[in-house]
XYZ file of C-alpha atoms in Angstrom:
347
model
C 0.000 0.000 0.000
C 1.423 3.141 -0.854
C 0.996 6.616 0.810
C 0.114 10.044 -0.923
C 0.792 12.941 0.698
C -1.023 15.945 -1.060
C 1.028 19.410 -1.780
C -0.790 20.995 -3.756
C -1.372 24.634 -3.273
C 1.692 24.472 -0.796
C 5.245 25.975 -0.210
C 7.785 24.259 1.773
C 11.538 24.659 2.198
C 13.475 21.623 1.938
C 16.189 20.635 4.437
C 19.240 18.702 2.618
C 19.576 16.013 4.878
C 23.382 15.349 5.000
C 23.153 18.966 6.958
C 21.837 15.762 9.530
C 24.203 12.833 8.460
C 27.232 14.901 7.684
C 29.023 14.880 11.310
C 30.843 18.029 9.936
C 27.318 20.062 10.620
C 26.633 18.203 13.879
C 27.482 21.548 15.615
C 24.822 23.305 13.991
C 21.762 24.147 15.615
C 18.133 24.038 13.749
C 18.235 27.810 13.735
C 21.225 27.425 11.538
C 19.973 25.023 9.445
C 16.816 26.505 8.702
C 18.626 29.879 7.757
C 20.669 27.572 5.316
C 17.732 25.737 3.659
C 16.179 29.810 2.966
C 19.704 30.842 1.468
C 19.177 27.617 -0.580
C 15.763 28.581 -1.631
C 16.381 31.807 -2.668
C 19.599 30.896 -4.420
C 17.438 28.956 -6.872
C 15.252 31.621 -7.803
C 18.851 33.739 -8.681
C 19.649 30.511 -11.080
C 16.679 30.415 -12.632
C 16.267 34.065 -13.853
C 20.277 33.020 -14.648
C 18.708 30.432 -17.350
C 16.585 32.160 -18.720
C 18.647 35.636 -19.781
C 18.681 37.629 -16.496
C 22.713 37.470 -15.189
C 22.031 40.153 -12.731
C 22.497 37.805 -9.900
C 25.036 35.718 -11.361
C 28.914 36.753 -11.811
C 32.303 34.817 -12.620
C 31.837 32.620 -9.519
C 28.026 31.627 -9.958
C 24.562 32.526 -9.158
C 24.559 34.914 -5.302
C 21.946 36.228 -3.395
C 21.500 39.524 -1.492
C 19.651 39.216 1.677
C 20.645 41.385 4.458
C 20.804 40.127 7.860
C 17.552 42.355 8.456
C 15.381 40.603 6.087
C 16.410 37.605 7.074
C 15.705 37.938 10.609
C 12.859 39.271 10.524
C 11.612 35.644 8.345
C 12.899 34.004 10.894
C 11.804 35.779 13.956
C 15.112 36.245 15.744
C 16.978 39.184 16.672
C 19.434 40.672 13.984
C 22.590 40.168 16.502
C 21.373 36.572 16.507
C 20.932 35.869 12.779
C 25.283 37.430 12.162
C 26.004 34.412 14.215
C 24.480 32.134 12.751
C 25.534 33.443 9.552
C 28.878 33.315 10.824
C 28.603 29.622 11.466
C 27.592 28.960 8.141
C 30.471 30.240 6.528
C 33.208 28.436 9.384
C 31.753 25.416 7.658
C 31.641 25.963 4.492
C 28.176 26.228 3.237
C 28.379 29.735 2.302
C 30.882 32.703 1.373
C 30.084 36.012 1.934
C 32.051 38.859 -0.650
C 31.568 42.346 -0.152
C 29.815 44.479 -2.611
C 30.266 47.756 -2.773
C 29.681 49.818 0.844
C 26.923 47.902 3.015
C 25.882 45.266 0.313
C 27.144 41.572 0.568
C 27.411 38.712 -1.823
C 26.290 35.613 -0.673
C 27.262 32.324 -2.667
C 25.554 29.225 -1.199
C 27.221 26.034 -1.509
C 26.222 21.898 -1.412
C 26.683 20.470 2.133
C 29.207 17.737 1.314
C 28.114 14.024 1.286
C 27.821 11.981 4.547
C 30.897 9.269 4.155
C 29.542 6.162 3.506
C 31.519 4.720 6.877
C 28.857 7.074 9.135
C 25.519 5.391 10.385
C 23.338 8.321 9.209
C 20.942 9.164 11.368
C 18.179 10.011 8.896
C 18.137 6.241 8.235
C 14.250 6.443 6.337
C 15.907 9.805 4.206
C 15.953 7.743 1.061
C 12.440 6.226 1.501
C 10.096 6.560 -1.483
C 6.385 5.803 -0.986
C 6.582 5.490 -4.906
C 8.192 1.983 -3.943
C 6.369 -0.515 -1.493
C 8.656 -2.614 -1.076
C 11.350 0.288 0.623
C 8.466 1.048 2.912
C 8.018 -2.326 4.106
C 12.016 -2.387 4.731
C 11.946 1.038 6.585
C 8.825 -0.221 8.833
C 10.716 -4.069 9.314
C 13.663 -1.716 10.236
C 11.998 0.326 12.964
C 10.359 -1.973 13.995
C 13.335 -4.619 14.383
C 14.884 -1.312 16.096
C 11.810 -1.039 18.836
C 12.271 -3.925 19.986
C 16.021 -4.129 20.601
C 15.228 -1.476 22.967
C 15.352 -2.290 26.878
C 11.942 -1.527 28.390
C 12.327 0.924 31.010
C 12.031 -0.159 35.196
C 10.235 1.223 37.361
C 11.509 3.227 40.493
C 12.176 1.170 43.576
C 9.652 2.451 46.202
C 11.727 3.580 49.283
C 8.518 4.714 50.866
C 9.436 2.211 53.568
C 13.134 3.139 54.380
C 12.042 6.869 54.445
C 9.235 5.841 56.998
C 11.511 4.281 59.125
C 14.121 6.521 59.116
C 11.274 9.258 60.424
C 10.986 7.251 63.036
C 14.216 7.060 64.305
C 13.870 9.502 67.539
C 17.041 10.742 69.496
C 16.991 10.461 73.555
C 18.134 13.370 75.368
C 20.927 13.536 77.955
C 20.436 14.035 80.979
C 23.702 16.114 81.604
C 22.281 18.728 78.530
C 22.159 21.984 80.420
C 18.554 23.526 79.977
C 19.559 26.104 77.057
C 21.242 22.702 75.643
C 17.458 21.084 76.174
C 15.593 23.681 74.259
C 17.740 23.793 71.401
C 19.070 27.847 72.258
C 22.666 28.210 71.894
C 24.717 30.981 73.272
C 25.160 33.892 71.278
C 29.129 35.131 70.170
C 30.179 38.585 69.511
C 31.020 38.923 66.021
C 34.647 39.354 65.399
C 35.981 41.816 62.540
C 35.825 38.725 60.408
C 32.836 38.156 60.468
C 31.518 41.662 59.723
C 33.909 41.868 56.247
C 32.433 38.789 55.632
C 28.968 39.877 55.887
C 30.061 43.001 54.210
C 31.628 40.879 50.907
C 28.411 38.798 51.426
C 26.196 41.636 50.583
C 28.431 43.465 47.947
C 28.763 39.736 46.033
C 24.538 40.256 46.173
C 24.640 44.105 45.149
C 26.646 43.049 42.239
C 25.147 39.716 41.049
C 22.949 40.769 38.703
C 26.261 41.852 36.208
C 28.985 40.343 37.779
C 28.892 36.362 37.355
C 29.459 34.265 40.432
C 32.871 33.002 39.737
C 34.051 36.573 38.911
C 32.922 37.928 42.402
C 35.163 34.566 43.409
C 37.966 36.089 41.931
C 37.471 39.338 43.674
C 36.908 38.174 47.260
C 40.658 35.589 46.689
C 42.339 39.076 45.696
C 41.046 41.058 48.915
C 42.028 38.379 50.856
C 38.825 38.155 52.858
C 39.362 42.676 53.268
C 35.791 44.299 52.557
C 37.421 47.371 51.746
C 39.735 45.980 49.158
C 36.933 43.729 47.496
C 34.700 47.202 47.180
C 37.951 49.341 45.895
C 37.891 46.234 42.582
C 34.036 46.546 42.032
C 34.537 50.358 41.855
C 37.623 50.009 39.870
C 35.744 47.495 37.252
C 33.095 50.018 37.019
C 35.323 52.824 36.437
C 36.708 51.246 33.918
C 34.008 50.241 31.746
C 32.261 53.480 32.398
C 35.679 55.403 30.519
C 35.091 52.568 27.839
C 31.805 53.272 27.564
C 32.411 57.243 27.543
C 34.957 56.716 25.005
C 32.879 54.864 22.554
C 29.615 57.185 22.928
C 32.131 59.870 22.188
C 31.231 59.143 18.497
C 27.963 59.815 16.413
C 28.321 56.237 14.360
C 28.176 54.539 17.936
C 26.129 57.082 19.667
C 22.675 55.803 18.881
C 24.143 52.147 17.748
C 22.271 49.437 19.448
C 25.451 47.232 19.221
C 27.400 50.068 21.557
C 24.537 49.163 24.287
C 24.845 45.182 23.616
C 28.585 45.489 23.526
C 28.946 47.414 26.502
C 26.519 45.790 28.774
C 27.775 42.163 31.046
C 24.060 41.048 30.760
C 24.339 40.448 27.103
C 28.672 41.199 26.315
C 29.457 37.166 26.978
C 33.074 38.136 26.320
C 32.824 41.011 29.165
C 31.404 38.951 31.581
C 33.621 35.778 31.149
C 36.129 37.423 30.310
C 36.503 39.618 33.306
C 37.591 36.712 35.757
C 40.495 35.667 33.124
C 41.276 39.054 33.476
C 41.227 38.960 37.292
C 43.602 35.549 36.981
C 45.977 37.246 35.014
C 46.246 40.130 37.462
C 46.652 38.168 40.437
C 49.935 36.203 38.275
C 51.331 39.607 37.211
C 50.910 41.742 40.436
C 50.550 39.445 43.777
C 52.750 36.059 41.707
C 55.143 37.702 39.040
C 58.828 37.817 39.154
C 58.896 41.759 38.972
C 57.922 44.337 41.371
C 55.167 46.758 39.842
C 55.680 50.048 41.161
C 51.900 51.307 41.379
C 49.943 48.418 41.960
C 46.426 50.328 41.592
C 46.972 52.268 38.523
C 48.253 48.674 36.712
C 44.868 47.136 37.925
C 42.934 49.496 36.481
C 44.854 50.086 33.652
C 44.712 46.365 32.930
C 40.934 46.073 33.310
C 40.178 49.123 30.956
C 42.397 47.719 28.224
C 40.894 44.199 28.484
C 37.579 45.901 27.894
C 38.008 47.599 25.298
C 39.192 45.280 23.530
C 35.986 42.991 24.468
C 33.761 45.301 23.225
C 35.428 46.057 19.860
C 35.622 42.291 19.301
C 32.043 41.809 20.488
C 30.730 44.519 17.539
C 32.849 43.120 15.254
C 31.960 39.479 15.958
C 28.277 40.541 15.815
C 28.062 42.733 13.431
C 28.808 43.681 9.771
C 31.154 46.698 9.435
C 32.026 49.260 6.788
C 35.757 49.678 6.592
C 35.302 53.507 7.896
C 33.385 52.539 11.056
C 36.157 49.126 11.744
C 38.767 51.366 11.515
C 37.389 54.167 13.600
C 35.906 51.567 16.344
C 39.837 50.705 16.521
C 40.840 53.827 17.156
C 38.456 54.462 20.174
C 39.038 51.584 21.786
C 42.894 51.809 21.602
C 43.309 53.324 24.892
C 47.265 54.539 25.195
C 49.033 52.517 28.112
C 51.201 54.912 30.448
C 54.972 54.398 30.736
C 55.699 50.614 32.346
C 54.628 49.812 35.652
C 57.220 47.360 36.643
C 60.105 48.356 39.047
């Protein structure tokens, strides 16, 4: 018995299923592979007005498509910042190149995925099945079914219902040498030494902070002030200070002024390489200053310096990472975030 399944009056987008097979795309997410399949599409429309007399879209290395990262976001219903990167993973593997045409206009060529090597178990075993052919079908349901059944049926959950009962009933005698504040469970109260109030003072700041500054970062902070509240508040202020100067800098400019990747790039909530980044930083300070063979001979103004420089250079990479740059704006987005360093700290 063969199936029909009825099309007519419909569009669909195919999915080339090596992009499933092919371990070389296994990295790719469905996001990515959808945003491949519409490159795909529209590619075809670019060779077929190619065949019959219109080369606008075609040049000495084939038939390309423009589609700007706007358009194609907004198809897919994902943020523009969102659709560069997968873009960008496109191109790392090979499925398409993307030329430069002119000032903000960008070539894209689309290319086959390559075949799944015949020595990988593809995972789209039924990909080949034709309902044109009943006798494929009735291979592809003998295989899945062969397939169900090699399967281990799952066990059910021991019931400890009966070890948790009896360990609630497991009661605890009292001794009669337990002093009567022993008996009703109130224990003496300590003055709190100077410890323990620059902990609770780190303890707070670590909360103050938590909403931009990750958890292992804060980490990094309280092993540098050595358990000192007043040192662990003088980094937080300095890491602020320092991306506020950053931040001045770059605002300093009417291309970045209104940009919404200057806000992305300069914010921890969504500036992954700020945010991570910031507690390599921290290692590396604590090798150079507290561990290194040299003495530095202002210990603050390296920190600081250090900090400023490390993000600057996250947020340029960030906007160029994420974003598609005319020459003019790369090269003056370099210039603001190439902060001069002061004559050398060491001793």
């Amino acid at each position: 018995m063969t199936t029909n399944i009825n099309t007519m009056g419909r569009a669909f987008v195919p999915v080339n299923t090596d992009l499933f097979n092919n371990p070389k795309y296994f990295n790719l997410d469905m996001s990515a592979l959808v945003l491949y399949s519409i490159y795909e599409q529209r590619q075809q429309v670019s060779q077929y007005h190619s065949l019959h007399g219109n080369k606008t879209f075609t040049d000495d290395n084939g038939a390309f498509i423009y589609f700007s990262n706007e358009e194609a976001a907004d198809i897919m219903r994902i943020s523009t910042r969102k659709l560069t990167r997968l873009r960008k993973k496109l191109v790392e593997c090979g499925l398409i190149k993307v030329v430069r045409h002119g000032l903000r206009n960008f070539k894209i060529y689309v290319n086959q995925p390559e075949l799944t090597p015949e020595d990988v178990e593809p995972k789209m075993k039924w990909s080949n099945f034709s309902f044109e052919k009943e006798e494929v079908a009735q291979n592809v349901d003998t295989m899945l079914v062969d397939k169900m059944s090699s399967d281990n049926s799952p066990k059910c959950p021991i019931n400890q219902s009966n070890n948790n009962q009896s360990k609630s009933n497991i009661t605890r005698e009292t001794n009669e040498t337990d002093t009567p504040a022993q008996k009703s469970g109130v224990q003496p109260v300590s003055q709190p030494t100077e410890q323990d109030l620059d902990d609770m003072a780190i303890k707070s700041l670590e909360d103050k902070v938590a909403p931009v500054l990750t958890k292992s970062t804060f980490g990094r902070i309280k092993t540098l002030s050595q358990g000192s509240y007043s040192k662990a508040k003088w980094f937080v202020d300095t890491i602020f200070k320092a991306k506020s100067q950053v931040e001045s800098k770059l605002l300093s400019s009417d291309t970045w002024l209104y940009s919404p990747a200057s806000k992305e790039a300069t914010r921890f909530e969504t500036n992954e390489l700020l945010s991570k980044g910031l507690e390599s930083a921290l290692l590396q300070i604590a090798e150079h200053v507290y561990r290194g063979k040299e003495t530095i001979r202002n210990a603050g103004s390296f920190i600081y310096v250090y900090i400023r420089n490390f993000m600057a250079s996250a947020v340029r990479n960030y906007i160029k990472d994420n974003y598609e740059l005319v020459e003019d704006d790369e090269i003056e987005l370099n210039m603001l975030m190439n902060f001069r360093t002061p004559a050398a700290f060491v001793a």
